[in-house]
XYZ file of C-alpha atoms in Angstrom:
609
model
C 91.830 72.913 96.794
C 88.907 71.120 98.013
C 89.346 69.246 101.388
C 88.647 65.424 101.357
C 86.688 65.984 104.541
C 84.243 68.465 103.345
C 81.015 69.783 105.144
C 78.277 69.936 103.362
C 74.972 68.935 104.643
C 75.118 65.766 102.300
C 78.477 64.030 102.188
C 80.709 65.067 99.066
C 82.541 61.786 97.981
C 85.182 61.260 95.596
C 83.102 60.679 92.011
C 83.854 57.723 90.509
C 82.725 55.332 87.168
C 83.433 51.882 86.990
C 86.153 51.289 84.833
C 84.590 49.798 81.323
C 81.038 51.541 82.145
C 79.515 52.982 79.042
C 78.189 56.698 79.003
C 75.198 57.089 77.575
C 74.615 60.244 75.366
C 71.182 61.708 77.130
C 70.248 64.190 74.609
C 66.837 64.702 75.843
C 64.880 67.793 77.537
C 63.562 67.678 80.881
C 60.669 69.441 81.678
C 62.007 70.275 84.752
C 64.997 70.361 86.927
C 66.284 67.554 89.519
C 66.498 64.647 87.744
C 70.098 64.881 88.908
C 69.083 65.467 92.778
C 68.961 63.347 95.203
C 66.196 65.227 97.209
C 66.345 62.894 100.288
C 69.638 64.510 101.238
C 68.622 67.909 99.979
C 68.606 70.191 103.037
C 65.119 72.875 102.220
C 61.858 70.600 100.474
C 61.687 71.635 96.882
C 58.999 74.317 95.944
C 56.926 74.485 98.999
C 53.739 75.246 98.024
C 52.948 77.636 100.860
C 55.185 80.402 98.843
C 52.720 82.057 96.610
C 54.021 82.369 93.030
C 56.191 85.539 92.109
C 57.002 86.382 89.073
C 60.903 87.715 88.736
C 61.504 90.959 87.708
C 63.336 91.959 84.772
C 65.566 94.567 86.836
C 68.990 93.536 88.089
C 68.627 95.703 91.281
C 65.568 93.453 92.336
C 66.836 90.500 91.183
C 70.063 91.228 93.593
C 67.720 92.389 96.449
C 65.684 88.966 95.771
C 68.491 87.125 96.324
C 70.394 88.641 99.758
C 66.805 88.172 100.974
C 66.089 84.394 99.759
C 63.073 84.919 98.241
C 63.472 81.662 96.407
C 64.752 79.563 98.951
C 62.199 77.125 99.465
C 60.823 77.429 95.845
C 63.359 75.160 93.290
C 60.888 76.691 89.881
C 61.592 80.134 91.050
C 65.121 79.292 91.480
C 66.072 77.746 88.342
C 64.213 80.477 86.695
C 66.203 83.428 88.217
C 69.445 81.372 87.281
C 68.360 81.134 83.841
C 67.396 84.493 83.673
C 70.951 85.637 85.658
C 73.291 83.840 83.500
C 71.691 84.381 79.753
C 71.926 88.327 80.846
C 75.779 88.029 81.223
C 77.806 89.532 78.283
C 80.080 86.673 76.719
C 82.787 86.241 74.429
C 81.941 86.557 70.736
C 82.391 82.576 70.802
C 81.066 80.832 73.928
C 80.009 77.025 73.623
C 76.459 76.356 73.881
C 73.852 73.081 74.529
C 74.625 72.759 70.783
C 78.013 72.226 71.085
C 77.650 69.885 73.990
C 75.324 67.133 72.411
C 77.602 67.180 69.369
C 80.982 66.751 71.835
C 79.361 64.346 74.136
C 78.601 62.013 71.533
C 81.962 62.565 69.764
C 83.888 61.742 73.205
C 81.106 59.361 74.918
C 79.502 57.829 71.798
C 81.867 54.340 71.875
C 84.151 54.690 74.370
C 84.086 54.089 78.665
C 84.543 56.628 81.407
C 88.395 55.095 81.433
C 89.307 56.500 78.201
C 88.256 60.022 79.659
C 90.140 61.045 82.385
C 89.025 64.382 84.236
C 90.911 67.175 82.745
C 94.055 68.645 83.610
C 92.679 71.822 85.592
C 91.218 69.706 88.149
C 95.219 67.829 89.024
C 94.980 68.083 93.495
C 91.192 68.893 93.485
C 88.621 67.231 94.642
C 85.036 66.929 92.927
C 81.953 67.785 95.393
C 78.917 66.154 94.681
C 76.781 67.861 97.454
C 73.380 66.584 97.090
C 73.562 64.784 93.488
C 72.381 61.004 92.796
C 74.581 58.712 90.782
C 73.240 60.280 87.354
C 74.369 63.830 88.804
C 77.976 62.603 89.535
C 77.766 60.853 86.225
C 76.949 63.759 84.502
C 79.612 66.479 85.885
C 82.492 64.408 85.323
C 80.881 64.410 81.489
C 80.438 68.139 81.834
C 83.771 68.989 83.352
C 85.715 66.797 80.064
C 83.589 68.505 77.937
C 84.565 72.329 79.116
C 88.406 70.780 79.266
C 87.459 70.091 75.497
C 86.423 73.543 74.630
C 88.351 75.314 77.065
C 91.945 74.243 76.645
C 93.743 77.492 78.490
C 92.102 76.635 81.758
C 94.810 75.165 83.419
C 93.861 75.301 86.688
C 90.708 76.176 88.491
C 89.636 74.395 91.477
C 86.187 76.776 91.920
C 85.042 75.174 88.949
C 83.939 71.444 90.232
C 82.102 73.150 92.153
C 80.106 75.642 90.058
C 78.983 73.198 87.429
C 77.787 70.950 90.159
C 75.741 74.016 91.970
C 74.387 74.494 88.933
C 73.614 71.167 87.860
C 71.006 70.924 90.177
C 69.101 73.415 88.943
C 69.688 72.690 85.266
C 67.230 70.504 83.358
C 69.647 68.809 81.486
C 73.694 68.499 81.242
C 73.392 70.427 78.151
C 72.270 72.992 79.751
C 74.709 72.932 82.806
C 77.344 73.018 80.295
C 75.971 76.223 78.086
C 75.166 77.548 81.909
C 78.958 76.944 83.024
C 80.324 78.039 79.552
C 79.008 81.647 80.024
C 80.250 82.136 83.872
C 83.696 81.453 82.041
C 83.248 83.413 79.090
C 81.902 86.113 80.970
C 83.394 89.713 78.670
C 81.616 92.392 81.443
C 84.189 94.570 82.679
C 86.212 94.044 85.647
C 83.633 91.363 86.523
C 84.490 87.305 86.784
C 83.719 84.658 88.193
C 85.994 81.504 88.065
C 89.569 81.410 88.273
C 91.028 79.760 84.983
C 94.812 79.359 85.948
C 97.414 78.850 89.035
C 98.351 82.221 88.748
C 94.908 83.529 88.734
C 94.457 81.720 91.708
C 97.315 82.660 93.036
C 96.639 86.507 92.859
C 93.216 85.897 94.040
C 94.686 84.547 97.086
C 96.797 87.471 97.710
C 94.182 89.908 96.987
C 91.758 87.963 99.933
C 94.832 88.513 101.705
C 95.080 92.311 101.417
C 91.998 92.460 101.921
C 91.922 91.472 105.516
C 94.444 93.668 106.259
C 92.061 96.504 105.269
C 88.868 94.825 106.700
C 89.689 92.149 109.249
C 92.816 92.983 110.586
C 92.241 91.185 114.037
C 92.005 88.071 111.899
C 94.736 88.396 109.518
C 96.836 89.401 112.419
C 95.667 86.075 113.852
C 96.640 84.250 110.952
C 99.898 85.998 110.301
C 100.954 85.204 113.998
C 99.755 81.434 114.855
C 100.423 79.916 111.536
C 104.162 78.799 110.083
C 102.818 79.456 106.471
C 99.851 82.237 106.746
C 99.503 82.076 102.892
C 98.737 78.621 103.002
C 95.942 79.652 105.009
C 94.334 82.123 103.470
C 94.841 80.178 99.804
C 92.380 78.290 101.263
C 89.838 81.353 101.516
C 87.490 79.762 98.441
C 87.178 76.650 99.979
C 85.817 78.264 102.915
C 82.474 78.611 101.301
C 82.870 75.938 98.229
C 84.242 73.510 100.681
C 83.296 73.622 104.031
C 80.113 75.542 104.084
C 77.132 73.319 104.944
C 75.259 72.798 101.595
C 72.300 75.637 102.684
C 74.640 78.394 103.011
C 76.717 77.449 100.069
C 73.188 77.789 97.763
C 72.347 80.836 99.466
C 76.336 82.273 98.701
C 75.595 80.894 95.287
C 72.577 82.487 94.500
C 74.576 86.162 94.768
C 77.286 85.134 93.310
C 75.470 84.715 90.156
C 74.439 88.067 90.170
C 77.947 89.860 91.241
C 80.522 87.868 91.053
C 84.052 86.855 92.524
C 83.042 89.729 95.248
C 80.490 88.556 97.289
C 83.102 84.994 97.558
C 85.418 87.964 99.202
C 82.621 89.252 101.498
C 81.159 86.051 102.458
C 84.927 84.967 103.381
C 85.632 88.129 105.208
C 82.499 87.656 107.377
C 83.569 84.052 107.847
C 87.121 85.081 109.015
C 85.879 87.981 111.166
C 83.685 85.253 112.820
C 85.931 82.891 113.404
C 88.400 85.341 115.388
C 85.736 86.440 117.860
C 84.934 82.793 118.350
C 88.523 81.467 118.068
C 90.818 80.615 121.370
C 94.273 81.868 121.811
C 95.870 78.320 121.755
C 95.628 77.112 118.301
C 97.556 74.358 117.080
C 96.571 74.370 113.277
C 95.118 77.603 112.207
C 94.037 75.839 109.015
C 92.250 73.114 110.022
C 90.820 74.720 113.132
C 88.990 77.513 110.395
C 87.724 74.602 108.079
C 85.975 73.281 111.485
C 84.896 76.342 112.240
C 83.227 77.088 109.269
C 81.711 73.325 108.844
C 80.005 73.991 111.960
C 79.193 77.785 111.336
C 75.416 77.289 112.301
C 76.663 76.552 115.881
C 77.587 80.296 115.748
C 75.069 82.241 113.164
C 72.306 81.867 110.558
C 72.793 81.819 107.170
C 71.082 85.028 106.807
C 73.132 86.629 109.838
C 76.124 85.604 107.668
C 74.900 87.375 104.906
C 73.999 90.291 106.352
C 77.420 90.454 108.379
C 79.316 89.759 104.616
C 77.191 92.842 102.849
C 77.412 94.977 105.651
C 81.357 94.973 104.756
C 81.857 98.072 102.475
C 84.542 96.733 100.262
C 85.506 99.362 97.002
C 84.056 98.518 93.398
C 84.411 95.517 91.124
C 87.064 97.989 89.006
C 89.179 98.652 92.154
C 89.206 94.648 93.315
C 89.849 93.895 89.579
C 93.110 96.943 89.583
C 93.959 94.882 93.267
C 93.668 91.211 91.160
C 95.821 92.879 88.187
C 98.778 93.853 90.114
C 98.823 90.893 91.954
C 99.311 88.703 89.091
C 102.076 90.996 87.745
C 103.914 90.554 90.817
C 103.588 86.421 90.850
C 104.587 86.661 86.928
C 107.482 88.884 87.800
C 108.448 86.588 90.683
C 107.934 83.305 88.257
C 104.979 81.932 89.964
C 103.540 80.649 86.894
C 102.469 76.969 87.632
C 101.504 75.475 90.793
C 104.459 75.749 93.122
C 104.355 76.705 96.994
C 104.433 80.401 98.055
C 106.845 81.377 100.320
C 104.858 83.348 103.276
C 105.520 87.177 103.630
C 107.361 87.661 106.800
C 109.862 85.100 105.592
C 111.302 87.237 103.257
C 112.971 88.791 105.552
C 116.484 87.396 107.350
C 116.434 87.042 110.789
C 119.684 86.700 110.719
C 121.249 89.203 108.079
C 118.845 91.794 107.798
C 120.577 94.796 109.688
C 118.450 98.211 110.604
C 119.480 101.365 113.051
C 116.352 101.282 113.496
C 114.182 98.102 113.358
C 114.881 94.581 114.430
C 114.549 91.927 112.185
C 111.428 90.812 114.151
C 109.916 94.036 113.617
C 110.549 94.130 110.437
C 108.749 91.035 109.635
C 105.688 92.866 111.150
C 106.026 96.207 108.776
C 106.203 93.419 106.782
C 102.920 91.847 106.795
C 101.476 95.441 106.676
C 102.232 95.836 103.527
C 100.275 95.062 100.033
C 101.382 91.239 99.135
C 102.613 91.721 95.731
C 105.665 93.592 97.385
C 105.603 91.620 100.514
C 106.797 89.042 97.969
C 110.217 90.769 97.651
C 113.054 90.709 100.198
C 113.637 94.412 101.703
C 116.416 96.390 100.698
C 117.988 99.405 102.041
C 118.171 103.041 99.426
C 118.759 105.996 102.853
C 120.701 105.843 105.835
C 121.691 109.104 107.827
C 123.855 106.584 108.731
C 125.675 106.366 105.948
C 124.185 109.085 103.444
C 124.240 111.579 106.091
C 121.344 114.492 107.085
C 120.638 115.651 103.728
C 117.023 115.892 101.838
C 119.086 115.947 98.780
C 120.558 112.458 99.196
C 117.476 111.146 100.817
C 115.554 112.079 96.893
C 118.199 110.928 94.687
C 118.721 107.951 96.728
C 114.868 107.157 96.870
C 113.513 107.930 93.591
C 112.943 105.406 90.999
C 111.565 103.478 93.736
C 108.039 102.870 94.705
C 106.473 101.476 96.822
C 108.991 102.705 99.897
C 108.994 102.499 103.596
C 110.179 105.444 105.751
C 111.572 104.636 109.250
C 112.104 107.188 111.959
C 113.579 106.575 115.001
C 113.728 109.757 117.333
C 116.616 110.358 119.836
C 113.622 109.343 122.575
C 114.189 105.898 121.032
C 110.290 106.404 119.666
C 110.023 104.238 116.165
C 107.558 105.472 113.655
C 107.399 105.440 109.962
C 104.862 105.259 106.716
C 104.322 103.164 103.962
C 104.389 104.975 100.672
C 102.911 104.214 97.614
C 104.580 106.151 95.318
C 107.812 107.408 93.865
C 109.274 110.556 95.083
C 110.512 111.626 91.806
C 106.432 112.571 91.904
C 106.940 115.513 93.316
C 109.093 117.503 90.195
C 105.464 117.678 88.616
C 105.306 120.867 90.255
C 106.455 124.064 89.903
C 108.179 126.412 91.438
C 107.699 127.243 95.341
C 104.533 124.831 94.803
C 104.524 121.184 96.460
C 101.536 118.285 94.772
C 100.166 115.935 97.356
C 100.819 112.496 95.550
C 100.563 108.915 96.045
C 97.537 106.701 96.684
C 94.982 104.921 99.539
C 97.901 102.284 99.453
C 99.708 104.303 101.763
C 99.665 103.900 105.709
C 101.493 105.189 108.343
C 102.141 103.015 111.677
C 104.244 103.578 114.990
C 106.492 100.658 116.046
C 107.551 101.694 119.698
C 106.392 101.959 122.284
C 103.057 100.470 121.073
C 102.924 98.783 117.330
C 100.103 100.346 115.514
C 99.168 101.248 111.526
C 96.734 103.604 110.722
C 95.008 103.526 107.055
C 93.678 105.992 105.022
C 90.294 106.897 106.482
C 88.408 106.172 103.604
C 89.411 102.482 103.836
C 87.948 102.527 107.706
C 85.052 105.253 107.158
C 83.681 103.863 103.953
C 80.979 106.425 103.794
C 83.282 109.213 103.480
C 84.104 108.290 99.812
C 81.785 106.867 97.070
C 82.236 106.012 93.411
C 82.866 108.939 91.690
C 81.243 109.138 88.357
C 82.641 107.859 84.851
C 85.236 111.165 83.967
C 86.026 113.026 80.483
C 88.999 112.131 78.831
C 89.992 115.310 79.815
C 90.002 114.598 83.847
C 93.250 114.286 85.741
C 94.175 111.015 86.019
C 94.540 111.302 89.994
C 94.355 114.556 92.320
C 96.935 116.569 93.838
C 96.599 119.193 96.288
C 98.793 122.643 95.827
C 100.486 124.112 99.032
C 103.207 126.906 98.920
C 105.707 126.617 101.323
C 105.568 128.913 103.898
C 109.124 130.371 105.857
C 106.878 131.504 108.468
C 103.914 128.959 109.727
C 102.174 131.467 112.015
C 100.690 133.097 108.776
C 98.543 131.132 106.981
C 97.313 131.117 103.242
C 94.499 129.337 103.900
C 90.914 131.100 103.577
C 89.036 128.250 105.253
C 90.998 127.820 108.289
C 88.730 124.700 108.771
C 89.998 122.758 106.176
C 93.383 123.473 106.278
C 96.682 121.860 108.879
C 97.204 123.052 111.964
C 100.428 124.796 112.392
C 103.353 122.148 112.362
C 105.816 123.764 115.502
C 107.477 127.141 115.910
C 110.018 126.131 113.432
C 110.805 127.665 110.294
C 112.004 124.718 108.256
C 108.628 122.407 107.788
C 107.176 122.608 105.114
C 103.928 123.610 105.425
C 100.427 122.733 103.334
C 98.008 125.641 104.094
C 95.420 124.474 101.317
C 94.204 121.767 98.917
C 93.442 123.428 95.701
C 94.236 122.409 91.600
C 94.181 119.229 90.842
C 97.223 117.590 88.156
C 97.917 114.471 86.436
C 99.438 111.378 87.776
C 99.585 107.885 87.486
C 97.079 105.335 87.806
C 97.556 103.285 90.768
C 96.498 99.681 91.316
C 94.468 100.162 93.944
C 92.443 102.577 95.747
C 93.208 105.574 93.787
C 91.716 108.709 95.022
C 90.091 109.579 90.835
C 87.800 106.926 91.536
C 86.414 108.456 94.727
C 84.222 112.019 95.202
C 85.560 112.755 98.413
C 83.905 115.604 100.942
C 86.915 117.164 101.434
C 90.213 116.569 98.944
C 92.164 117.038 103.019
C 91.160 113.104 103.204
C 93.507 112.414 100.637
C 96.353 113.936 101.153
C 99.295 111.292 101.021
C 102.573 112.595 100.609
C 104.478 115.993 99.242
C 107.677 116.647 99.365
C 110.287 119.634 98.046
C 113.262 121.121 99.349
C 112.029 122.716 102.209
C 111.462 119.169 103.823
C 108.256 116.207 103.377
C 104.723 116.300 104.678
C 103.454 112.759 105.521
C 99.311 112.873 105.167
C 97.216 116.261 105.781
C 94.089 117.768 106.807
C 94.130 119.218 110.285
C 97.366 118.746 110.982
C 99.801 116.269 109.258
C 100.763 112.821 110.202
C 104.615 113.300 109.511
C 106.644 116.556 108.897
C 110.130 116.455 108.435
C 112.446 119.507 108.253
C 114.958 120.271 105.384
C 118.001 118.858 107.369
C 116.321 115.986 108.574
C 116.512 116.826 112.095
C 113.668 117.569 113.501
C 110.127 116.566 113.168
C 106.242 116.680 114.211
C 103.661 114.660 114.111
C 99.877 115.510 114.983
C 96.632 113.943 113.841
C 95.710 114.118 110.392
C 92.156 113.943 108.328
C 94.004 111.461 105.963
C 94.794 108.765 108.366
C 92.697 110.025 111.050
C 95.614 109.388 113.251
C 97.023 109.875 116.944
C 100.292 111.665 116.971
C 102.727 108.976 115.853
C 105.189 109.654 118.613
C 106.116 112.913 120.958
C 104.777 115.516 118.621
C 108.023 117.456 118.215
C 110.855 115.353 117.753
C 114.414 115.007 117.240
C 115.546 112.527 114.506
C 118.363 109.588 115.735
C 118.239 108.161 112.794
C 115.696 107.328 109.495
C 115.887 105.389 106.838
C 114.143 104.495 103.407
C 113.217 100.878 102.299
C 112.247 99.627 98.808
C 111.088 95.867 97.894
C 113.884 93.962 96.426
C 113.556 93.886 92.534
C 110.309 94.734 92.154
């Protein structure tokens, strides 16, 4: 939603026609753009004739480079060129309206009547329209646009980017015709796993939960921030768009623009990233309202850095591909739908799904919980927890602790050791993975979802090293049908851990204790189908050693937690005692004391989902 207070280097009012005022119908081309400027308030003097003329190249991977530099900052012709150049490149719907359709609907719908018999269509209910720089013809003419894509565009229901966008746009367009066709496209847009505006509440929605998860991976200071000085954190970070379409002065929201032409809904996620890691190094401890105290941050963010130090801090953020983000988006709207979030309604905030004051744990408080909590990926974190495994009550058995668990995914392991040491993992996937094998042979499953984390003495998670060392993993290339859908790693289990199978001692986990009963993973070989998993999954990645992906395994010699090295979690067959070590997967301190005796552990699932 677009604040009424918003900061833009030109002030943003409220549009508004006189009622009875007649529109009208301006079917004529301009020979250039800016007749809908007012370039008084415009922040950088149009085409400054000190640039020397370049002509744009036809290749995407200059235009891109073009634009994170600002090559056509100060020159408006350039500008409006590259846009029209950007946007008639993107791949559409079979139907997508054009200028065509606009001068027949504006003079249909603004031929006779007033702006009064026209109000602005339903997506925009709560929003507010910026005008940024635009004269009284501009505001004029994007209320006309915006009626006319409600028109043609009946299923958006809700998209408060979209104001926005057509008025960016509108400024470099040489007619509203044009601004229309220009707008039509960005929502049309048929590329895969590539968009650009949000079209209903529930996209939004999920949008908002993916920024969210996304700061846990690559800004946890500042979602840990949010999570902790703010009654409603997803309040907050529903407010991540506005950030830039909002509250950005007008010269850095041109300069986000200009990208975001070229790639997308993810440079909105970098630029926001960079703008919450930002705002946590410059934020103070004492904050009374997190929201508003970002939204002044960010209004005054060239107090603090450059336009082009913000870019450079958003693209030096190595976020996964389009496809991944998209998976992330996907799952997130399946969990809203699931839940009922359909239409605009509030969202309850994670942690207060859990009850303080019936929630009951051997092992966690209810406090603690709320942090494990706020770990964890938001579609689940929409769910109450619920309880499968208790030693408590199911006794020490591996048996009981699979039936009980399978079916289930995600799950949350909790382990507290007779020390009173809490540690645990967050997996991603159902145990009932594991019968894929065969024999004396146990599959590493499950996907970059998972974590693992300590909760006493110290409160820590630790994510899958990929996530933190970006460059060990890169886009692995389009498969035959005939590729597994994910990898597993083979291990044999081993009733003596002194003699490895391994050939490449290197590569393969450090002996887990003395004891007979861990299971043991001496070496990452085959791979074997699996599921596809919403985010992160290890197919998508060529990975220098398969040891950096080695989540979870499990038969009835006991379960290995992560690998490579060492493992992160290995639990004997009785569930009695354990070790933990560091691990290539999570690239991870020992967890607790590294041998262990289990007090108690538990399994958790996500209400319903």
């Amino acid at each position: 939603m677009i604040h009424e207070d918003m900061s833009v280097s030109c002030e943003p009012p409220l549009l508004i026609i006189p009622e009875g005022d007649v529109w009208d119908i301006d079917a004529t081309s301009y020979a250039d753009c800016g007749h809908f400027v007012d370039w008084d308030q415009f922040p950088v003097s149009p085409n400054d004739q000190s640039l020397s003329t370049r002509e744009l190249p036809q290749s995407y991977k200059e235009l891109k480079r073009m634009a994170r530099e600002g090559l056509w900052v100060n020159n408006q012709s350039m500008r409006t060129e590259a846009y029209n150049q950007i946007i008639k490149s993107i791949r559409c719907r079979v139907f997508t309206p054009d200028a065509t359709v606009y001068h027949d609907l504006s003079e249909r719908l603004f031929g006779k009547l007033g702006a009064d018999g026209h109000p602005l269509p339903d997506f925009m209910d709560g929003c507010l329209l910026p005008v940024y720089c635009l004269n009284a013809r501009g505001e004029a003419a994007v209320k006309k646009i915006l009626i006319c894509i409600g028109n043609q565009f009946p299923d958006i229901t809700y998209s408060p980017s979209l104001p926005a966008v057509v008025t960016l746009l509108l400024h470099f367009s040489e007619d509203e015709a044009e601004c229309f066709e220009r707008a039509c496209r960005l929502i049309s847009c048929a590329e895969p796993h590539k968009s650009y505006i949000d079209q209903s509440f529930l996209s939004h929605e999920a949008s908002c939960m993916t920024f969210g998860d996304l700061a846990k991976k690559y800004c946890l200071a500042g979602h840990k921030f949010i999570i902790t000085h703010s009654e409603n954190s997803s309040e907050v970070f529903s407010e991540w768009l506005m950030w830039i379409f909002g509250d950005l002065p007008f010269e850095y929201i041109i300069r986000v623009f200009d990208v975001f032409l070229l790639e997308g809904i993810k440079v909105l996620y970098r630029v926001s990233l960079a703008l919450l890691k930002q705002y946590k190094m410059h934020v103070d401890s004492e904050v009374e309202d997190v929201q508003s105290d970002i939204q002044d941050f960010v209004k005054n963010i060239s107090q603090h850095l450059s336009v082009e130090k913000l870019l450079e801090k958003a693209f030096s953020i190595r976020l996964f591909s389009h496809k991944e983000i998209w998976l992330l988006q996907m799952a997130n709207r399946k969990a809203l739908s699931q839940r009922g979030i359909t239409v605009m309604q509030p969202r309850q905030p994670a942690h207060l799904s859990i009850d303080l004051v019936n929630f009951s744990s051997e092992i966690v408080t209810a406090q603690e919980m709320r942090v494990i909590w706020s770990w964890i990926p938001e579609r689940f974190s929409l769910y109450p927890p619920v309880l499968l495994f208790s030693t408590m009550e199911h006794g020490y058995s591996l048996q009981r602790f699979y039936s009980q668990s399978e079916g289930y995914e995600p799950t949350i392991l909790l382990i507290k050791t007779t020390t009173g040491e809490v540690c645990g993992a967050f997996l991603s996937t159902d145990w009932n993975e594991r019968r894929k094998c065969c024999g004396q042979v146990a599959n590493f499953f499950g996907t970059g979802e998972c974590f693992i984390f300590s909760i006493r003495p110290e409160m820590e998670k630790f994510l899958w090293v990929v996530v933190k060392k970006p460059e060990m993993g890169k886009a692995a290339p389009p498969s035959p049908l005939s590729r597994p859908r994910s990898y597993s790693h083979g291990s044999r289990v081993s009733a003596s851990p002194q003699h490895s199978l391994s050939p490449n001692p290197a590569s393969a986990p450090s002996s887990p204790s003395q004891l007979p009963n861990f299971l043991t993973v001496p070496f990452a070989s085959d791979s074997a189908p699996g599921r596809l998993s919403p985010f992160l999954s290890v197919r998508h990645f060529q990975l220098p050693s398969k040891t950096a992906s080695m989540f979870m395994s499990g038969n009835n010699q006991g379960i290995v937690i992560g690998g490579g090295g060492g493992q992160a979690l290995n639990i004997d067959a009785d569930l009695n005692n354990g070790r933990t070590e560091h691990c290539e997967t999570f690239d991870n301190p020992p967890l607790c004391e590294e041998n262990f005796r289990i007090q108690h552990l538990e399994v958790w699932a996500c209400q319903n989902f």
